[in-house]
XYZ file of C-alpha atoms in Angstrom:
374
model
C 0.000 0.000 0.000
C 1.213 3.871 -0.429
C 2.226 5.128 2.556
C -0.546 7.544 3.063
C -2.776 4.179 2.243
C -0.858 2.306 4.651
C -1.205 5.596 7.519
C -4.718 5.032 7.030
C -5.242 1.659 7.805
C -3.026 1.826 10.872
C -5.506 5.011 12.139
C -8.709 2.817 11.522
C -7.518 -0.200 13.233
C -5.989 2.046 16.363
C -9.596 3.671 16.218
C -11.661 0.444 16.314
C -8.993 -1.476 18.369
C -8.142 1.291 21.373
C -10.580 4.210 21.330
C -13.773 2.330 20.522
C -15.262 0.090 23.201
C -18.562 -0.428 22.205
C -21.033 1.153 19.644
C -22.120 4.168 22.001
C -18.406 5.191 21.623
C -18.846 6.783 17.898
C -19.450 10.036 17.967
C -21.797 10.598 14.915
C -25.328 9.023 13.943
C -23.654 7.586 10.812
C -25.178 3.832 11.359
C -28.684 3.518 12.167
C -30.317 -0.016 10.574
C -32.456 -0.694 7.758
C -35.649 1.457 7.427
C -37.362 -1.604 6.177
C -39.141 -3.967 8.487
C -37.143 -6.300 10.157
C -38.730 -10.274 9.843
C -39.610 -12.246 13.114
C -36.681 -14.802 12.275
C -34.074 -11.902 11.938
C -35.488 -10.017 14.832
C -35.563 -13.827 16.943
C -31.419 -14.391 15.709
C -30.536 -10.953 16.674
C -31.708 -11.393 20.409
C -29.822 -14.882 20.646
C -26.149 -12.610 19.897
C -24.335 -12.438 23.160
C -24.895 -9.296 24.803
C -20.803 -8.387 24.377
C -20.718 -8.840 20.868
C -23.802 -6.913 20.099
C -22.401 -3.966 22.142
C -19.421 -3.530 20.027
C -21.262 -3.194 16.857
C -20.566 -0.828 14.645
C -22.458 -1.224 11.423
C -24.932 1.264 9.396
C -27.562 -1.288 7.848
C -28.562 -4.920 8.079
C -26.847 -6.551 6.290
C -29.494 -9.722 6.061
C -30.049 -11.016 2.682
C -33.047 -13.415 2.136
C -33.000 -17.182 1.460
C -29.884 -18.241 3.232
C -30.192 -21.865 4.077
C -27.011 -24.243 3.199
C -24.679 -20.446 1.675
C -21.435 -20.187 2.424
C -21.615 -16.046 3.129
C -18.373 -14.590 3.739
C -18.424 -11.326 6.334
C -16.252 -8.762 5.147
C -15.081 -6.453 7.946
C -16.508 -8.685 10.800
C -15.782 -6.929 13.701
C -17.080 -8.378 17.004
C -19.016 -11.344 14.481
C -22.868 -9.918 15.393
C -24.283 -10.418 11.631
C -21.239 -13.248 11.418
C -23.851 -14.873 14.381
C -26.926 -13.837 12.998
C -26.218 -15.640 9.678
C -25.153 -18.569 11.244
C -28.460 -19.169 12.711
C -30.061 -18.492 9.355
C -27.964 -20.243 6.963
C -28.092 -23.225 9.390
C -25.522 -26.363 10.021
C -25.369 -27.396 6.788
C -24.486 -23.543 5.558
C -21.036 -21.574 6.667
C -20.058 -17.906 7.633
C -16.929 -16.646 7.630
C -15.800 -13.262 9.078
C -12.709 -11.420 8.362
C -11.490 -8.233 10.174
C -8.014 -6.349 10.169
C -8.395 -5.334 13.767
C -7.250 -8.118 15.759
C -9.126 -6.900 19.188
C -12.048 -7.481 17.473
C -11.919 -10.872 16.315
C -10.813 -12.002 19.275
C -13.880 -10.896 21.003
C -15.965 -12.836 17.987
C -13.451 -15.863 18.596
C -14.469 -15.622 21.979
C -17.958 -16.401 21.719
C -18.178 -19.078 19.449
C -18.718 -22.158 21.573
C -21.436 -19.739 23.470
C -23.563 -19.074 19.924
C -23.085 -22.947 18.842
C -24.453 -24.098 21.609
C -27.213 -21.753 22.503
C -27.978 -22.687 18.441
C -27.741 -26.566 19.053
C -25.493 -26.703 16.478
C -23.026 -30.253 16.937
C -20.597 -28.595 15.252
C -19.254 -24.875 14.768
C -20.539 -23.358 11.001
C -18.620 -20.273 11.512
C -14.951 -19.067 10.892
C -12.894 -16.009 12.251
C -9.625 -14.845 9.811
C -7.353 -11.756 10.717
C -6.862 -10.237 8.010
C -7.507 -7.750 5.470
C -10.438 -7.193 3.045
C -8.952 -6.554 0.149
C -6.441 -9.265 0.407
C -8.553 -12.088 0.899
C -5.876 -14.671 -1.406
C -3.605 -13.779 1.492
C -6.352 -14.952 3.971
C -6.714 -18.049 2.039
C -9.987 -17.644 0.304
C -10.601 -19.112 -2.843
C -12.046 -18.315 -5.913
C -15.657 -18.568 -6.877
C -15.907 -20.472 -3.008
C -18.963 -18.079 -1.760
C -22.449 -18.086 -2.374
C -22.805 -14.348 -0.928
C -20.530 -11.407 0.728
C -21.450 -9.322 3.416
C -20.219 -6.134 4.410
C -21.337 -3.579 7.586
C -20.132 -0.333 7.043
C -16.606 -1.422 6.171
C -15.500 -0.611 2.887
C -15.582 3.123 3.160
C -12.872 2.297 5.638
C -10.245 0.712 3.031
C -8.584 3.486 0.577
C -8.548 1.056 -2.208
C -12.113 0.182 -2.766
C -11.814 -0.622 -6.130
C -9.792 -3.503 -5.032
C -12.131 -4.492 -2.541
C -14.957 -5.097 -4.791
C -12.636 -6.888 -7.113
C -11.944 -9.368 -4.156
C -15.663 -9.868 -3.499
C -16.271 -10.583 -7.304
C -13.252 -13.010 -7.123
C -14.497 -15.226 -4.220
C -18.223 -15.342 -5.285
C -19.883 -18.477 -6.985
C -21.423 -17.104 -10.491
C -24.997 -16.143 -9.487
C -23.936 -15.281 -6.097
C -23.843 -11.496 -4.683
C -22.314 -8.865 -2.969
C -25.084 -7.245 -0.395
C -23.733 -4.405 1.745
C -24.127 -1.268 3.616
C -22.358 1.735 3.929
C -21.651 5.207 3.471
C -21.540 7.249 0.799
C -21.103 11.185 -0.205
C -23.105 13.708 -2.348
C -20.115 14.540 -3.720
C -16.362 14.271 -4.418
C -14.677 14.890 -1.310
C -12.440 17.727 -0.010
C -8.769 16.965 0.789
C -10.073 18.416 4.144
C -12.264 15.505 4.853
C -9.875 13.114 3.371
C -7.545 13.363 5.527
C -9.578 13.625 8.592
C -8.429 11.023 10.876
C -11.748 11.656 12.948
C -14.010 11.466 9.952
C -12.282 8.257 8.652
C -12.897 6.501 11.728
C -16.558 8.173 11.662
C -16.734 5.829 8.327
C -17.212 9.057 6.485
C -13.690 10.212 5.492
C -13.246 7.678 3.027
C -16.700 7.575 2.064
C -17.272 6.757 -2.187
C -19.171 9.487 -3.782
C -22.500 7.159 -4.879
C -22.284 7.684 -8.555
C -18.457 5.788 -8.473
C -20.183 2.352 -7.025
C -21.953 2.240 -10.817
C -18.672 2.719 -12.529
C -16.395 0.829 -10.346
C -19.099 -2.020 -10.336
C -19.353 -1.874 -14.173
C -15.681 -2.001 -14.589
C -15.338 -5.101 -12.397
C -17.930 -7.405 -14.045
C -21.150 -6.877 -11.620
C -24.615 -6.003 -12.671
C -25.520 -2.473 -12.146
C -26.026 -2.194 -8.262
C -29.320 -2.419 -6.993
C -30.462 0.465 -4.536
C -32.218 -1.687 -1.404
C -32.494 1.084 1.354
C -30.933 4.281 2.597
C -31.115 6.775 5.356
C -29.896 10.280 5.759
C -26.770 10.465 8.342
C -27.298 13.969 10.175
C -24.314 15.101 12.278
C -24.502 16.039 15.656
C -20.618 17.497 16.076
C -19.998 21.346 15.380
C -16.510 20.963 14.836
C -17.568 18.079 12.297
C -20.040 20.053 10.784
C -17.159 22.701 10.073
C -15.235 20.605 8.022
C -17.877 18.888 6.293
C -19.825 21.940 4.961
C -22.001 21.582 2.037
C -21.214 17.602 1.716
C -24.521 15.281 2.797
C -23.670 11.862 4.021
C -25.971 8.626 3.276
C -26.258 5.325 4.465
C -27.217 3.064 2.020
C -27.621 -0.860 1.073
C -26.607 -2.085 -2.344
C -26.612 -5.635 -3.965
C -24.620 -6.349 -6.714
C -24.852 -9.496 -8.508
C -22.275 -11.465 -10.180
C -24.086 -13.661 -13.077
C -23.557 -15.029 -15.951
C -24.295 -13.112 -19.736
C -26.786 -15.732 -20.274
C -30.561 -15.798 -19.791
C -33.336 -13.613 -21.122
C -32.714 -10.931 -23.591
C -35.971 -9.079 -23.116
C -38.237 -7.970 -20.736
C -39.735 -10.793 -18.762
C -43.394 -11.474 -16.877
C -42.073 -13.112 -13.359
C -44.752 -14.619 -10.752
C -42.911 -15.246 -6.826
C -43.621 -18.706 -6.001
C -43.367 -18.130 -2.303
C -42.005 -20.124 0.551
C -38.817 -17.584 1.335
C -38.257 -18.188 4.956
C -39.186 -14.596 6.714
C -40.825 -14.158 3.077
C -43.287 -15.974 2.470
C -46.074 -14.339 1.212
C -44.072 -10.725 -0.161
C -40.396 -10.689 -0.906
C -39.656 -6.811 -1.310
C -36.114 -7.423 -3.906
C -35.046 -3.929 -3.581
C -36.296 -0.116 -3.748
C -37.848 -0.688 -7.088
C -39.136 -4.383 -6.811
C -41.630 -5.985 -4.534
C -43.067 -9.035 -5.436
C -45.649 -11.052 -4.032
C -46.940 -14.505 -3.673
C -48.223 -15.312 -7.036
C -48.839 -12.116 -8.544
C -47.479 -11.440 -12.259
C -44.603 -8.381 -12.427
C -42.930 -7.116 -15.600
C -39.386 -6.869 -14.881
C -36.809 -5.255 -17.340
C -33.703 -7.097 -18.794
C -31.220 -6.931 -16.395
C -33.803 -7.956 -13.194
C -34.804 -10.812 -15.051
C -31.531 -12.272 -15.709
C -30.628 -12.072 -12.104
C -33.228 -14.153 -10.819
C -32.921 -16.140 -13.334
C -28.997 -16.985 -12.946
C -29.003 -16.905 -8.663
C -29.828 -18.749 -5.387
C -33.369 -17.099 -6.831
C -33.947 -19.235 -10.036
C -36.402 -21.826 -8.221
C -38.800 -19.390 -6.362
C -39.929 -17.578 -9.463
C -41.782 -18.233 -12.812
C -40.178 -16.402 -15.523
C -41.675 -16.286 -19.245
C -40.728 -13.430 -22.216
C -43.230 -11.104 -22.684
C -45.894 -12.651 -24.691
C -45.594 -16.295 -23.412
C -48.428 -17.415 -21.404
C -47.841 -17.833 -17.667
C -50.396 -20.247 -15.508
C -53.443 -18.935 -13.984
C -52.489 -16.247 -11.218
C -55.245 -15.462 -8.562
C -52.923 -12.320 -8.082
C -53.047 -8.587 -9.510
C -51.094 -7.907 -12.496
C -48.318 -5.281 -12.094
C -47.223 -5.039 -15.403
C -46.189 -0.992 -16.015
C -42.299 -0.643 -15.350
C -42.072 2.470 -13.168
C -38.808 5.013 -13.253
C -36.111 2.751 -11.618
C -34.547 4.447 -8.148
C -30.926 4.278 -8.267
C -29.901 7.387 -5.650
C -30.032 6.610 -2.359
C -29.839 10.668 -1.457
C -33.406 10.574 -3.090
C -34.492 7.291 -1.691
C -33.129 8.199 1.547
C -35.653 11.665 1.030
C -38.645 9.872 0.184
C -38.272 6.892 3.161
C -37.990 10.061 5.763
C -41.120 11.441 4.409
C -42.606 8.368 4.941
C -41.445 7.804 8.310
C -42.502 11.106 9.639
C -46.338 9.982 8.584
C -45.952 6.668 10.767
C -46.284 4.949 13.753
C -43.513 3.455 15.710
C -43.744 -0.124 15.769
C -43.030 -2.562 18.571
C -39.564 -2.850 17.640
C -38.965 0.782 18.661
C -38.904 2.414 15.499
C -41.135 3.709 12.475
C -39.944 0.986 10.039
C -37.277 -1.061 11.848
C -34.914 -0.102 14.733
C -32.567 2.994 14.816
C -29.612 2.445 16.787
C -26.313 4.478 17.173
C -23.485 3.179 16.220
């Protein structure tokens, strides 16, 4: 790494080894979860997370992808192993997690735990790994190619200078079909050597945050689909010194999926019907911002959407036909007008806080999910 690279890296990991010691620690309201509800059986694996592990969490999204049973996930930026845990439950004994974290504090507090989790899981036999090491060097960690069927990642990769390389990793490690779903932060715009070099701000997961227009070309260049916008809130910051420095700039916190498929599959717009069954799912499996489908109900779906479920761990919960091919009998609604597809999470972020501010809190403490500080 460069040296100002490597200066970095050595900051983050003194910040989240030594001056963090639990979530309450950070000192902006950068990580907040998902503004989508949270299902029973994600809400249920959560509360099973040992009480020391779940304090030291520092993630800005949930990071919970659906249909999980028997996937290898790997976890990248673990930290204290919370969604590490959480995924173990769901992808169950026959399924594996691994989490990998540069901070070595850290995964020694996950390594602590494990025989706590496996048996408070009734597992016979642990289903979950913890590496030191470093994201973007996962060969060095010993991961192999095409060896996951997803990767995970918590408000991480804003950390690492070189995200390029990170998402070249993921891509590298992933099973064709499988994806990359992740949360983090990202910027309105380019950012200010002010804010760059900010050791505060880096720590604060915002210093090195990727200006959300780069994901598309960086994504693009590596061989993923376009990424998929799933949900974002606005990070508002509560520091005046912080405020100083950050002027003008808006922050986001935002989860993406990016799929790694094959060029094969359809080549036009497609009529899909959701067969249902998706554990935590089962009746209405909400894809992303711009998708929603539910239990038998015909959707048009462009291109691109179509392929994906098509070519991943989806393929056998959906009936997909061309346009113009008859589908079987669906007691469902037909959706079939493509709307304007929502790919900034500044404006999704917007429109979910609009929404909030109309609705009641829920029994999990919050309008559409929990908000926590991170």
């Amino acid at each position: 790494a460069a040296p100002r690279d490597a200066e970095i890296q050595k900051d983050v990991q003194t910040y989240y080894g030594q001056v963090l010691k639990r979530s309450a620690d950070l000192q902006i309201n950068a990580c907040v979860t998902t503004a989508r509800p949270v299902p029973k059986h994600i809400r249920e694996a959560l509360q099973n997370v040992h009480e020391e592990v779940a304090l030291r969490y520092y993630g800005c999204g949930l990071v919970i992808p659906e249909h999980l049973e028997n996937c290898w996930i790997l976890d990248l930026g673990s930290g204290s192993g919370r969604d590490c845990y959480v995924l173990s439950q769901l992808v169950g004994e026959k399924g594996h997690v691994t989490g990998i974290d540069m901070t070595k504090g850290q995964v020694e507090v996950a390594e602590k735990y494990l025989d706590y989790h496996m048996e408070k899981y009734g597992f016979q036999a642990s289903n979950v790994t913890f590496i030191h090491g470093y994201i973007e060097k996962l060969g060095e960690a010993g991961i192999k190619n095409e060896s996951h069927d997803i990767v995970v990642s918590n408000c991480v990769i804003n950390l690492v200078p070189d995200k390029q390389q990170v998402l070249q990793e993921a891509y590298r490690v992933l099973k064709h079909g499988g994806e990359l779903y992740f949360s983090d932060v990202y910027t309105s715009l380019e950012l200010p050597e002010e804010i760059r070099t900010h050791k505060v701000l880096w720590g604060e997961c915002l210093g090195g945050a990727l200006y959300w227009k780069e994901l598309a070309v960086l994504a693009q260049k590596i061989g993923f689909c376009p990424p998929r916008l799933v949900t974002a809130n606005l990070i508002t910051i509560q520091n005046k010194e912080l405020e100083r420095v950050i002027g003008d700039c808006r922050f986001v916190s935002a989860t993406f999926r990016l799929f790694k498929h094959s060029k094969t599959g359809p080549t036009k717009r497609c009529q899909v019907i959701y067969n249902g069954g998706i554990t935590g799912h089962e009746k209405e499996l909400m894809f992303d911002a711009n998708f929603t489908f539910k239990e038998g109900e015909i959707v048009e779906v462009d291109v691109e959407t179509a392929a994906i479920l098509k070519n991943s761990r989806f393929a056998q919960d959906f009936l997909i036909r061309p346009i113009g091919e008859k589908l079987p009998a669906s007691g469902g609604c037909s959706a079939l007008e493509l709307k304007d597809i929502i790919t900034d999470p500044f404006k999704l972020a917007e429109e979910s806080d609009s929404m909030t501010s109309r609705c009641v809190p829920d029994a999990a403490g919050g309008c559409c999910g929990t908000k926590k500080s991170c």
